[in-house]
Short mmCIF file of C-alpha atoms and ligand atoms in Angstrom, two decimals:
data_model
loop_
_atom_site.label_atom_id
_atom_site.label_comp_id
_atom_site.label_asym_id
_atom_site.label_seq_id
_atom_site.Cartn_x
_atom_site.Cartn_y
_atom_site.Cartn_z
CA MET T 1 -98.47 -151.16 62.25
CA PHE T 2 -96.83 -148.16 63.90
CA SER T 3 -95.10 -149.08 67.41
CA ARG T 4 -96.50 -147.61 70.63
CA TYR T 5 -92.77 -146.57 70.99
CA LEU T 6 -91.21 -143.74 69.58
CA VAL T 7 -89.88 -144.07 66.20
CA PRO T 8 -87.27 -141.72 64.68
CA ILE T 9 -88.94 -139.87 61.91
CA LEU T 10 -86.38 -140.11 59.29
CA GLY T 11 -86.09 -143.98 59.66
CA LEU T 12 -89.98 -143.82 58.97
CA LEU T 13 -89.65 -141.61 56.14
CA LEU T 14 -87.33 -143.94 54.24
CA LEU T 15 -89.40 -146.94 55.36
CA CYS T 16 -92.44 -145.51 54.08
CA ALA T 17 -91.47 -143.77 50.92
CA SER T 18 -91.87 -146.92 48.93
CA THR T 19 -96.04 -147.79 48.69
CA ARG T 20 -98.83 -145.49 48.61
CA GLY T 21 -100.73 -147.31 51.54
CA GLN T 22 -97.97 -146.55 53.52
CA ASP T 23 -97.37 -142.95 52.74
CA SER T 24 -101.28 -142.59 53.75
CA LYS T 25 -100.45 -144.21 56.97
CA LEU T 26 -97.55 -142.03 57.41
CA ASN T 27 -99.74 -139.03 56.64
CA MET T 28 -102.07 -139.90 59.52
CA LEU T 29 -99.17 -140.59 61.83
CA TYR T 30 -99.95 -137.13 63.56
CA LYS T 31 -103.12 -138.62 64.91
CA ASP T 32 -101.42 -141.19 66.98
CA PRO T 33 -101.74 -140.18 70.48
CA ASN T 34 -98.46 -142.20 71.34
CA GLN T 35 -96.50 -140.34 68.81
CA ARG T 36 -93.99 -137.78 69.94
CA MET T 37 -95.25 -134.24 69.66
CA ASN T 38 -92.59 -132.80 67.41
CA ILE T 39 -93.07 -135.79 64.99
CA CYS T 40 -96.62 -135.18 64.96
CA ILE T 41 -96.13 -131.55 64.19
CA LYS T 42 -93.70 -132.27 61.43
CA VAL T 43 -95.87 -134.78 59.59
CA LEU T 44 -98.84 -132.58 59.95
CA MET T 45 -96.74 -129.32 58.60
CA ASP T 46 -95.44 -131.19 55.61
CA GLN T 47 -98.84 -131.68 54.44
CA THR T 48 -100.13 -128.47 55.00
CA THR T 49 -100.21 -126.00 52.16
CA LEU T 50 -99.14 -122.40 52.68
CA GLU T 51 -102.69 -121.12 52.19
CA GLU T 52 -103.88 -123.57 55.01
CA LYS T 53 -101.12 -122.28 57.17
CA ILE T 54 -101.99 -118.71 56.80
CA GLY T 55 -105.66 -119.68 57.48
CA GLN T 56 -104.70 -121.42 60.51
CA MET T 57 -102.75 -118.31 61.82
CA ALA T 58 -106.10 -116.23 61.35
CA GLN T 59 -108.81 -115.79 64.01
CA ILE T 60 -112.16 -114.22 62.87
CA ASP T 61 -114.96 -112.86 64.70
CA ARG T 62 -117.68 -115.45 65.35
CA ARG T 63 -120.20 -112.90 63.87
CA ALA T 64 -118.24 -112.96 60.52
CA ALA T 65 -118.05 -116.85 60.48
CA THR T 66 -119.96 -118.91 58.14
CA PRO T 67 -119.29 -122.72 57.31
CA GLU T 68 -117.93 -121.85 53.91
CA ILE T 69 -115.35 -119.22 55.27
CA MET T 70 -114.10 -121.70 57.85
CA ARG T 71 -113.75 -124.45 55.17
CA ASP T 72 -112.36 -122.15 52.41
CA TYR T 73 -109.95 -120.23 54.17
CA SER T 74 -108.93 -123.01 56.74
CA ILE T 75 -109.66 -120.43 59.52
CA GLY T 76 -107.65 -121.30 62.64
CA ASN T 77 -110.07 -120.12 65.37
CA LEU T 78 -113.00 -118.13 66.21
CA LEU T 79 -112.92 -115.07 68.64
CA SER T 80 -116.10 -115.38 70.72
CA GLY T 81 -116.12 -112.32 72.62
CA GLY T 82 -118.37 -109.92 74.54
CA GLY T 83 -120.79 -111.73 76.73
CA VAL T 84 -121.07 -115.06 75.12
CA CYS T 85 -119.47 -116.97 77.94
CA HIS T 86 -120.02 -115.72 81.42
CA VAL T 87 -116.92 -117.34 83.41
CA ASN T 88 -116.83 -116.34 86.95
CA ARG T 89 -113.45 -114.68 86.95
CA PRO T 90 -112.77 -112.50 89.98
CA GLN T 91 -109.30 -110.71 89.69
CA PRO T 92 -106.89 -111.71 92.32
CA ARG T 93 -104.99 -108.35 92.96
CA SER T 94 -102.05 -108.68 95.16
CA ARG T 95 -99.21 -110.44 96.45
CA TRP T 96 -100.78 -110.59 99.57
CA ILE T 97 -103.56 -112.97 98.53
CA GLU T 98 -102.42 -116.64 98.93
CA LYS T 99 -100.72 -118.11 95.93
CA ASP T 100 -102.92 -121.35 96.38
CA LEU T 101 -106.06 -119.19 95.81
CA VAL T 102 -104.78 -117.56 92.65
CA LYS T 103 -104.11 -121.09 91.50
CA ARG T 104 -107.48 -122.19 92.44
CA ILE T 105 -109.03 -119.37 90.62
CA GLY T 106 -107.41 -120.45 87.55
CA ALA T 107 -108.53 -124.03 87.98
CA ALA T 108 -111.93 -123.10 88.64
CA THR T 109 -112.03 -120.95 85.65
CA ALA T 110 -110.56 -123.60 83.59
CA LEU T 111 -113.25 -125.86 84.37
CA GLU T 112 -116.04 -123.37 83.88
CA ALA T 113 -114.48 -122.56 80.35
CA ARG T 114 -114.20 -126.17 79.32
CA ALA T 115 -117.60 -127.10 80.75
CA THR T 116 -119.02 -124.55 78.13
CA GLY T 117 -116.82 -126.06 75.32
CA ILE T 118 -114.10 -123.39 75.29
CA PRO T 119 -110.54 -124.82 75.18
CA TYR T 120 -108.54 -121.51 75.13
CA VAL T 121 -108.77 -118.45 77.20
CA PHE T 122 -106.98 -115.12 76.61
CA THR T 123 -105.69 -114.79 79.80
CA PRO T 124 -103.69 -114.29 82.16
CA CYS T 125 -103.21 -110.44 81.31
CA ILE T 126 -99.66 -109.79 82.53
CA THR T 127 -99.56 -106.40 81.89
CA VAL T 128 -97.82 -104.08 84.42
CA CYS T 129 -100.06 -101.08 84.39
CA ARG T 130 -98.19 -98.03 84.76
CA ASP T 131 -100.85 -95.53 84.18
CA PRO T 132 -104.51 -95.86 85.65
CA ARG T 133 -105.74 -93.72 82.74
CA TRP T 134 -105.34 -96.39 80.44
CA GLY T 135 -108.83 -98.31 80.37
CA ARG T 136 -107.29 -101.85 80.55
CA CYS T 137 -105.73 -101.09 83.75
CA TYR T 138 -108.36 -103.06 85.44
CA GLU T 139 -106.80 -106.19 83.76
CA SER T 140 -103.45 -105.54 85.21
CA TYR T 141 -102.49 -107.12 88.69
CA SER T 142 -100.34 -104.65 89.51
CA GLU T 143 -97.86 -101.60 88.81
CA ASP T 144 -95.22 -103.53 90.39
CA PRO T 145 -93.52 -106.33 88.36
CA LYS T 146 -93.08 -108.63 91.28
CA ILE T 147 -96.66 -108.69 92.13
CA VAL T 148 -97.47 -109.60 88.36
CA GLN T 149 -94.77 -112.36 88.45
CA ASP T 150 -96.39 -113.92 91.46
CA MET T 151 -99.84 -113.84 89.76
CA THR T 152 -98.60 -115.97 86.73
CA GLU T 153 -99.23 -118.81 89.37
CA ILE T 154 -102.58 -118.74 87.68
CA ILE T 155 -101.17 -120.36 84.53
CA PRO T 156 -100.51 -123.69 86.17
CA GLY T 157 -104.25 -123.26 87.76
CA LEU T 158 -105.54 -122.75 84.11
CA GLN T 159 -103.47 -125.21 82.33
CA GLY T 160 -103.21 -128.01 84.97
CA ASN T 161 -99.82 -129.08 86.58
CA ILE T 162 -97.22 -130.80 84.41
CA PRO T 163 -97.59 -134.33 85.76
CA PRO T 164 -94.19 -135.79 86.94
CA ASN T 165 -92.72 -137.78 84.17
CA SER T 166 -95.42 -136.78 81.76
CA PRO T 167 -94.47 -138.75 78.37
CA LYS T 168 -96.81 -135.91 76.76
CA GLY T 169 -95.72 -132.82 77.92
CA VAL T 170 -98.13 -130.34 79.13
CA LEU T 171 -101.59 -131.32 80.26
CA MET T 172 -103.92 -128.79 79.20
CA LEU T 173 -107.03 -127.95 80.90
CA VAL T 174 -107.32 -124.96 78.87
CA GLU T 175 -104.86 -123.08 76.72
CA THR T 176 -103.75 -119.91 78.07
CA CYS T 177 -102.45 -116.41 76.55
CA ALA T 178 -99.99 -114.21 78.22
CA LYS T 179 -100.95 -110.72 76.73
CA HIS T 180 -100.08 -108.22 75.49
CA TYR T 181 -96.20 -108.58 74.49
CA VAL T 182 -94.95 -106.10 75.38
CA GLY T 183 -95.13 -102.58 76.83
CA ASP T 184 -98.95 -102.58 76.03
CA ASP T 185 -99.28 -100.97 79.47
CA GLY T 186 -97.34 -97.83 79.90
CA THR T 187 -98.33 -96.06 76.65
CA THR T 188 -98.29 -92.03 76.57
CA LYS T 189 -101.09 -90.61 78.51
CA GLY T 190 -102.64 -94.13 79.19
CA ILE T 191 -104.05 -93.91 75.65
CA ASN T 192 -104.84 -97.61 74.38
CA MET T 193 -102.62 -99.05 71.59
CA ASN T 194 -100.59 -95.72 71.85
CA ASN T 195 -96.90 -95.42 71.61
CA LYS T 196 -94.57 -96.53 74.51
CA VAL T 197 -91.36 -94.88 75.21
CA THR T 198 -88.64 -96.64 77.31
CA ASN T 199 -85.15 -98.03 77.06
CA TRP T 200 -84.12 -101.35 77.03
CA HIS T 201 -83.40 -101.22 80.62
CA GLY T 202 -87.04 -100.07 81.44
CA LEU T 203 -88.46 -102.75 79.29
CA LEU T 204 -86.49 -105.57 80.86
CA SER T 205 -86.88 -104.35 84.28
CA ILE T 206 -90.54 -103.40 84.27
CA HIS T 207 -92.48 -105.20 81.56
CA MET T 208 -90.62 -108.28 80.58
CA PRO T 209 -90.24 -110.28 83.85
CA PRO T 210 -93.87 -111.57 83.95
CA TYR T 211 -93.03 -113.10 80.63
CA TYR T 212 -90.22 -114.99 81.98
CA ASN T 213 -92.26 -116.70 84.62
CA SER T 214 -95.11 -117.34 82.19
CA ILE T 215 -92.80 -119.12 79.89
CA ILE T 216 -91.24 -121.04 82.58
CA LYS T 217 -94.65 -122.07 83.80
CA GLY T 218 -95.67 -123.36 80.09
CA VAL T 219 -97.98 -120.77 78.98
CA SER T 220 -99.51 -122.04 75.71
CA THR T 221 -99.45 -118.86 73.55
CA VAL T 222 -98.21 -115.08 73.56
CA MET T 223 -100.39 -112.38 72.25
CA VAL T 224 -98.54 -109.43 70.53
CA SER T 225 -99.65 -106.10 71.41
CA TYR T 226 -101.10 -103.52 68.90
CA SER T 227 -99.27 -100.81 70.59
CA SER T 228 -96.03 -99.26 69.35
CA LEU T 229 -92.66 -99.25 71.15
CA ASN T 230 -90.48 -96.32 70.62
CA GLU T 231 -92.54 -95.72 67.30
CA VAL T 232 -92.31 -99.24 66.16
CA LYS T 233 -95.53 -101.17 66.02
CA MET T 234 -94.92 -104.37 68.18
CA HIS T 235 -96.23 -106.72 65.25
CA ALA T 236 -93.39 -105.38 63.10
CA ASN T 237 -90.69 -105.44 65.99
CA ARG T 238 -88.61 -108.40 64.53
CA GLN T 239 -86.04 -108.01 67.26
CA LEU T 240 -88.45 -108.34 70.23
CA VAL T 241 -90.85 -110.95 68.50
CA THR T 242 -88.55 -113.23 66.52
CA LYS T 243 -85.31 -112.82 68.18
CA PHE T 244 -85.91 -112.22 71.72
CA LEU T 245 -89.21 -113.80 72.54
CA LYS T 246 -88.69 -116.90 69.94
CA GLY T 247 -85.02 -116.86 70.14
CA THR T 248 -83.49 -115.66 73.29
CA LEU T 249 -86.56 -116.80 75.57
CA ARG T 250 -87.09 -119.88 73.39
CA PHE T 251 -90.92 -119.65 73.66
CA ARG T 252 -92.54 -122.65 72.02
CA VAL T 253 -96.16 -122.97 71.31
CA MET T 254 -97.87 -126.03 73.23
CA VAL T 255 -100.28 -128.29 71.46
CA PRO T 256 -103.56 -129.13 73.44
CA LEU T 257 -104.66 -132.64 73.73
CA ASN T 258 -107.87 -133.49 71.72
CA HIS T 259 -111.07 -133.70 73.84
CA THR T 260 -111.32 -137.40 74.26
CA GLU T 261 -107.61 -137.56 75.56
CA PHE T 262 -108.29 -134.77 77.70
CA ILE T 263 -111.16 -136.41 79.29
CA ASP T 264 -109.17 -139.49 79.85
CA THR T 265 -106.02 -137.86 80.93
CA LEU T 266 -107.95 -135.72 83.43
CA THR T 267 -109.73 -138.74 84.83
CA SER T 268 -106.39 -140.52 85.40
CA LEU T 269 -105.23 -137.50 87.14
CA VAL T 270 -108.00 -137.17 89.47
CA ASN T 271 -107.70 -141.02 90.23
CA ASN T 272 -103.92 -140.65 90.81
CA ASN T 273 -104.90 -137.45 93.04
CA PHE T 274 -102.85 -135.33 90.95
CA ILE T 275 -105.99 -133.14 91.04
CA PRO T 276 -108.44 -133.08 93.90
CA ALA T 277 -111.72 -134.55 92.95
CA GLY T 278 -113.36 -131.65 95.14
CA LEU T 279 -112.26 -129.42 92.20
CA MET T 280 -114.36 -131.31 89.70
CA MET T 281 -117.40 -130.36 91.39
CA LEU T 282 -116.90 -126.66 90.50
CA SER T 283 -118.26 -127.34 87.09
CA GLU T 284 -121.04 -129.35 88.00
CA ASP T 285 -122.20 -127.46 91.05
CA ILE T 286 -122.84 -123.80 90.44
CA GLU T 287 -123.34 -123.12 94.15
CA SER T 288 -120.28 -124.18 95.16
CA SER T 289 -118.68 -122.16 92.24
CA GLN T 290 -120.27 -119.01 93.56
CA ARG T 291 -119.06 -119.74 96.92
CA PHE T 292 -115.68 -119.86 95.74
CA GLY T 293 -116.09 -116.68 93.83
CA LYS T 294 -117.44 -114.97 96.97
CA GLU T 295 -114.03 -116.19 98.80
CA ALA T 296 -111.86 -114.78 96.19
CA VAL T 297 -113.77 -111.31 96.23
CA ARG T 298 -113.86 -111.19 99.90
CA LYS T 299 -110.02 -111.73 99.96
CA SER T 300 -109.40 -108.94 97.40
CA LEU T 301 -111.12 -106.17 99.20
CA VAL T 302 -108.87 -103.47 100.37
CA LEU T 303 -109.84 -101.26 103.34
CA LEU T 304 -108.67 -98.04 102.74
CA LYS T 305 -110.10 -95.94 105.68
CA ASN T 306 -111.97 -97.10 108.81
CA GLY T 307 -112.94 -94.30 111.08
CA GLU T 308 -110.71 -91.27 112.18
CA ASN T 309 -108.36 -93.60 113.75
CA ALA T 310 -107.65 -96.95 115.09
CA ASP T 311 -109.37 -96.52 118.36
CA SER T 312 -112.92 -95.80 116.49
CA PRO T 313 -113.11 -98.17 113.81
CA VAL T 314 -116.44 -98.16 111.67
CA LEU T 315 -115.99 -101.70 110.63
CA PRO T 316 -116.99 -104.07 111.02
CA LEU T 317 -120.67 -102.76 111.18
CA PRO T 318 -123.00 -103.87 113.96
CA ASN T 319 -125.30 -106.19 112.14
CA LYS T 320 -128.07 -105.42 114.40
CA ALA T 321 -129.32 -101.94 113.66
CA SER T 322 -132.84 -100.57 113.63
CA LYS T 323 -132.67 -99.08 110.15
CA ILE T 324 -129.78 -98.76 107.41
CA LEU T 325 -129.69 -97.05 104.23
CA VAL T 326 -128.10 -98.83 100.95
CA ALA T 327 -127.35 -96.25 98.42
CA GLY T 328 -125.33 -95.71 95.04
CA SER T 329 -125.36 -96.70 91.44
CA HIS T 330 -123.43 -99.87 92.05
CA ALA T 331 -125.36 -101.06 95.19
CA ASN T 332 -127.92 -103.06 93.49
CA LYS T 333 -125.53 -105.06 91.51
CA LEU T 334 -123.79 -106.07 94.64
CA GLY T 335 -126.42 -107.75 96.27
CA PHE T 336 -126.49 -105.77 99.29
CA GLN T 337 -129.88 -106.71 100.53
CA CYS T 338 -128.27 -109.91 101.94
CA GLY T 339 -126.35 -110.16 104.94
CA VAL T 340 -128.40 -108.10 107.28
CA HIS T 341 -129.97 -109.16 110.58
CA PRO T 342 -133.66 -109.88 109.92
CA SER T 343 -134.99 -107.23 112.32
CA THR T 344 -132.91 -104.59 110.62
CA GLU T 345 -135.19 -102.24 108.30
CA THR T 346 -133.21 -101.83 105.08
CA SER T 347 -133.85 -98.84 102.68
CA TYR T 348 -132.43 -98.92 99.19
CA SER T 349 -132.18 -95.64 97.15
CA GLU T 350 -130.14 -95.32 94.25
CA SER T 351 -129.44 -91.77 94.56
CA PRO T 352 -131.01 -90.19 97.80
CA ASP T 353 -131.39 -86.38 98.31
CA GLU T 354 -130.06 -84.88 101.48
CA ASP T 355 -133.86 -84.39 102.76
CA PHE T 356 -134.57 -87.87 102.45
CA VAL T 357 -131.31 -88.98 104.32
CA LYS T 358 -131.92 -86.41 107.18
CA SER T 359 -135.84 -87.21 107.65
CA ASN T 360 -135.02 -90.80 108.27
CA ASN T 361 -133.35 -92.01 111.31
CA PHE T 362 -130.67 -94.48 109.81
CA SER T 363 -128.08 -95.95 111.94
CA TYR T 364 -125.38 -95.85 109.28
CA ALA T 365 -125.42 -96.18 105.45
CA VAL T 366 -123.34 -98.09 103.05
CA VAL T 367 -122.67 -96.51 99.69
CA VAL T 368 -121.65 -98.20 96.72
CA VAL T 369 -120.55 -96.07 93.73
CA GLY T 370 -117.84 -96.46 91.16
CA GLU T 371 -116.96 -96.43 87.49
CA PRO T 372 -119.30 -97.13 84.89
CA PRO T 373 -118.95 -100.86 83.03
CA TYR T 374 -116.30 -100.25 79.96
CA ALA T 375 -113.73 -102.60 77.95
CA GLU T 376 -110.72 -101.91 76.14
CA SER T 377 -110.22 -98.17 74.52
CA ALA T 378 -113.56 -97.08 76.13
CA GLY T 379 -112.11 -97.22 79.40
CA ASP T 380 -109.23 -94.60 78.56
CA ASN T 381 -110.02 -91.66 80.85
CA SER T 382 -107.94 -88.69 81.49
CA ASN T 383 -109.79 -87.33 84.65
CA LEU T 384 -110.23 -90.39 86.65
CA THR T 385 -113.11 -89.04 88.75
CA ILE T 386 -116.31 -90.67 90.38
CA PRO T 387 -119.21 -89.83 87.95
CA GLN T 388 -121.02 -86.82 89.19
CA GLN T 389 -124.11 -89.03 90.31
CA GLY T 390 -121.65 -91.06 92.82
CA LEU T 391 -120.34 -87.98 94.05
CA ASP T 392 -123.68 -86.41 94.81
CA THR T 393 -124.56 -89.53 96.56
CA ILE T 394 -121.65 -89.60 98.70
CA LYS T 395 -122.39 -85.64 99.69
CA ASN T 396 -125.90 -86.35 100.33
CA VAL T 397 -125.52 -89.50 102.52
CA CYS T 398 -122.10 -89.13 104.15
CA GLY T 399 -122.90 -85.54 104.92
CA ASN T 400 -125.74 -86.68 107.25
CA VAL T 401 -125.23 -89.99 108.51
CA LYS T 402 -122.19 -92.39 109.38
CA CYS T 403 -121.17 -94.05 106.05
CA VAL T 404 -119.41 -96.74 104.51
CA VAL T 405 -118.15 -96.06 100.96
CA VAL T 406 -117.65 -99.11 98.52
CA LEU T 407 -115.85 -98.01 95.61
CA VAL T 408 -116.17 -100.43 92.65
CA SER T 409 -113.45 -99.65 90.17
CA GLY T 410 -110.77 -101.27 87.92
CA ARG T 411 -108.15 -98.59 89.17
CA PRO T 412 -107.63 -96.05 91.71
CA LEU T 413 -109.85 -92.99 91.23
CA VAL T 414 -109.66 -89.47 92.62
CA ILE T 415 -110.88 -89.76 96.04
CA GLN T 416 -108.80 -87.33 98.20
CA PRO T 417 -111.08 -84.29 97.99
CA HIS T 418 -114.15 -86.63 99.53
CA LEU T 419 -112.23 -88.56 101.87
CA GLU T 420 -112.82 -86.25 104.90
CA HIS T 421 -116.63 -86.93 104.47
CA ILE T 422 -116.16 -90.69 104.39
CA ASP T 423 -116.26 -92.68 107.45
CA ALA T 424 -114.97 -95.88 106.05
CA LEU T 425 -113.60 -96.71 102.38
CA VAL T 426 -113.53 -100.02 100.73
CA ALA T 427 -111.80 -100.64 97.34
CA ALA T 428 -113.79 -103.31 95.55
CA TRP T 429 -112.07 -103.76 92.32
CA LEU T 430 -114.84 -104.74 89.98
CA PRO T 431 -115.74 -107.81 91.96
CA GLY T 432 -117.52 -109.49 88.91
CA THR T 433 -120.69 -111.67 89.83
CA GLU T 434 -120.22 -112.70 93.36
CA GLY T 435 -120.80 -109.12 95.13
CA ASN T 436 -122.05 -111.03 98.18
CA GLY T 437 -118.81 -111.53 98.81
CA VAL T 438 -118.49 -107.82 100.04
CA ALA T 439 -121.28 -108.06 102.44
CA ASP T 440 -119.34 -111.10 104.04
CA VAL T 441 -116.70 -108.57 105.51
CA ARG T 442 -118.85 -105.79 105.97
CA PHE T 443 -120.46 -107.40 109.00
CA GLY T 444 -117.33 -108.88 110.40
CA ASP T 445 -117.83 -112.51 109.34
CA TYR T 446 -114.40 -112.34 107.94
CA GLY T 447 -111.77 -109.61 108.22
CA PHE T 448 -110.28 -107.37 105.76
CA ASN T 449 -106.70 -108.54 104.92
CA ASP T 450 -105.59 -107.35 101.40
CA LYS T 451 -103.27 -104.67 100.37
CA SER T 452 -103.48 -102.43 97.57
CA SER T 453 -101.40 -103.62 94.46
CA ARG T 454 -101.68 -100.20 93.15
CA THR T 455 -100.76 -96.79 94.11
CA TRP T 456 -103.74 -94.45 95.09
CA PHE T 457 -102.37 -91.08 93.66
CA LYS T 458 -103.61 -87.68 95.18
CA THR T 459 -104.39 -85.93 91.69
CA VAL T 460 -104.30 -86.91 88.10
CA ASP T 461 -101.38 -84.51 87.57
CA GLN T 462 -99.19 -86.89 89.29
CA LEU T 463 -99.62 -89.44 86.98
CA PRO T 464 -97.79 -91.47 85.80
CA MET T 465 -96.39 -92.36 89.28
CA ASN T 466 -95.30 -95.72 90.39
CA VAL T 467 -94.13 -97.46 93.36
CA ASP T 468 -90.42 -97.16 92.54
CA ASP T 469 -90.47 -93.37 91.06
CA SER T 470 -88.63 -90.94 92.75
CA HIS T 471 -91.37 -88.21 92.94
CA TYR T 472 -93.54 -90.82 94.63
CA ASP T 473 -95.99 -88.99 96.76
CA PRO T 474 -99.27 -91.02 97.10
CA LEU T 475 -102.53 -90.84 98.97
CA PHE T 476 -102.24 -94.62 99.67
CA PRO T 477 -98.92 -96.42 98.70
CA VAL T 478 -98.79 -99.92 97.09
CA GLY T 479 -99.02 -102.24 99.98
CA TYR T 480 -101.48 -100.22 101.76
CA GLY T 481 -104.56 -101.80 103.57
CA LEU T 482 -106.18 -101.87 106.98
CA THR T 483 -107.00 -104.95 108.75
CA THR T 484 -109.97 -105.82 110.78
C1 NAG D 501 -108.29 -138.12 70.13
O1 NAG D 501 -107.54 -139.01 70.92
C2 NAG D 501 -108.32 -140.54 70.89
C3 NAG D 501 -107.53 -141.20 71.99
O2 NAG D 501 -106.15 -141.08 71.89
C4 NAG D 501 -108.05 -140.90 69.70
O3 NAG D 501 -109.00 -142.44 69.65
C5 NAG D 501 -109.03 -140.15 68.78
O4 NAG D 501 -109.03 -140.67 67.35
C6 NAG D 501 -108.50 -138.73 68.68
N1 NAG D 501 -109.30 -137.84 67.89
C7 NAG D 501 -108.98 -136.86 67.04
C8 NAG D 501 -109.75 -136.05 66.37
O5 NAG D 501 -107.71 -136.62 66.79
C1 NAG D 502 -133.43 -92.91 115.93
O1 NAG D 502 -132.92 -94.42 116.18
C2 NAG D 502 -132.33 -94.69 117.69
C3 NAG D 502 -131.65 -96.04 117.44
O2 NAG D 502 -131.07 -96.34 116.37
C4 NAG D 502 -133.35 -94.43 118.67
O3 NAG D 502 -132.85 -94.43 119.85
C5 NAG D 502 -134.09 -92.94 118.56
O4 NAG D 502 -135.01 -92.90 119.37
C6 NAG D 502 -134.53 -92.88 117.06
N1 NAG D 502 -134.91 -91.43 116.73
C7 NAG D 502 -136.22 -91.19 116.30
C8 NAG D 502 -136.55 -89.64 116.05
O5 NAG D 502 -136.88 -92.03 115.82
C1 NAG D 503 -113.82 -87.70 82.50
O1 NAG D 503 -113.23 -88.59 81.31
C2 NAG D 503 -114.28 -89.38 81.05
C3 NAG D 503 -114.12 -90.40 79.87
O2 NAG D 503 -113.13 -89.76 78.97
C4 NAG D 503 -115.72 -88.63 80.58
O3 NAG D 503 -116.75 -89.47 80.28
C5 NAG D 503 -116.13 -87.79 81.53
O4 NAG D 503 -117.08 -86.86 81.32
C6 NAG D 503 -115.03 -86.91 82.18
N1 NAG D 503 -115.48 -86.20 83.24
C7 NAG D 503 -115.02 -85.14 83.72
C8 NAG D 503 -115.67 -84.46 84.87
O5 NAG D 503 -114.68 -84.33 82.88
#
């Protein structure tokens, strides 16, 4: 019998070398939950063939997988992307958001992922987006490395805290993935997977810092970028991957607990108050999860304009009005029918013409426009304009009635030419599924508080232009945001 206590592996090897029965016991040692992790890894690795190791390192698309392929090639994991799992994942955007909220977003996301049977999430994206023309900019918390560093607090939220004196290392709610190592974010002209040109100082001062925080906080994996750095593909960059990430930063992959152990450990952590029991409700109670999503959305809205000056604010809107108009391509998705006084008549029109706006006696209008949905390279955009339909809606509505424009986008867009017609402007940062969070602040139930974590440029010719640049001349700087 193997003792419950740690046994030095060398002694064991000598002890067990003599008989076949003991050999097989040794081979199964890695399954002993009381064994030290590095011993388990060594025992398992020694029994793994080269083909199996290679297979284990591979990830294939779910649609390409068959039981035979999984078995014959010892495939390590499946990618199940594109709408299979809808985890409610609002993006916190700035350092002004409470750190506690960031952590709670992580914990809620982890529990929803686990509830759907997913033990590993490709998040957080700790990219420091330096050019909003890049389509994946919406995944980035900020152009300011300090803000992105603060946001790594989502990692202990997702993975769970390391319990004091834990004998087993890190408790994993889900495994996390810091990505994309490194310099995926400042590629030339914002083109996805393009080449990044920078020197060592630029790399270390802007793009690398969030990796330091992530590794200290125990991130389980790091994804290497498809982009190039000074013309060398990151996957072929031995200096940065092998020497710097694994050598200098001493990044080591963590091994998650198995599911039986996961449940037992989680239960004991809850019983011992390491994790509040209230949090457990999130995965069972969809309503509280939505409420929480709303809170996260509400707290990430940034108010960029509110009337001509502070003496004549437009927001919060009076919730008792005779008739209001809700318009725009993104309005329906945001649940804007909610939140008004029952006596208020609400008209909804996706793209109203001027005559319609003029001929109705609206008290005010809420226009919700923004970017079309996109992911990855499809989001690369060198003009960053609001689609024409949205611009027409702003012109037709805001030219004829007092209006609040809610801009739904993953990044700053060209807004300067339209600003004079807009009475109030709210940046809504792709608020995910809980659009009602937007309605909460519109009527003043809660105030606007957040600040922009990105620079709002005046024209795309200025790009790239970031907070620390000498040619910094923004429409709204990083840190801008009005309060109500
Ligand atoms: C998972 O851990 C439990 C408890 O430690 C153990 O009984 C079980 O055999 C383990 N399962 C696997 C698949 O390793
Ligand atoms: C328009 O609405 C206002 C109140 O919002 C009301 O005082 C006014 O009489 C209305 N005008 C018309 C033409 O209906
Ligand atoms: C801006 O770029 C996007 C993405 O390439 C394109 O779909 C759109 O038509 C462009 N808009 C204008 C006004 O050029």
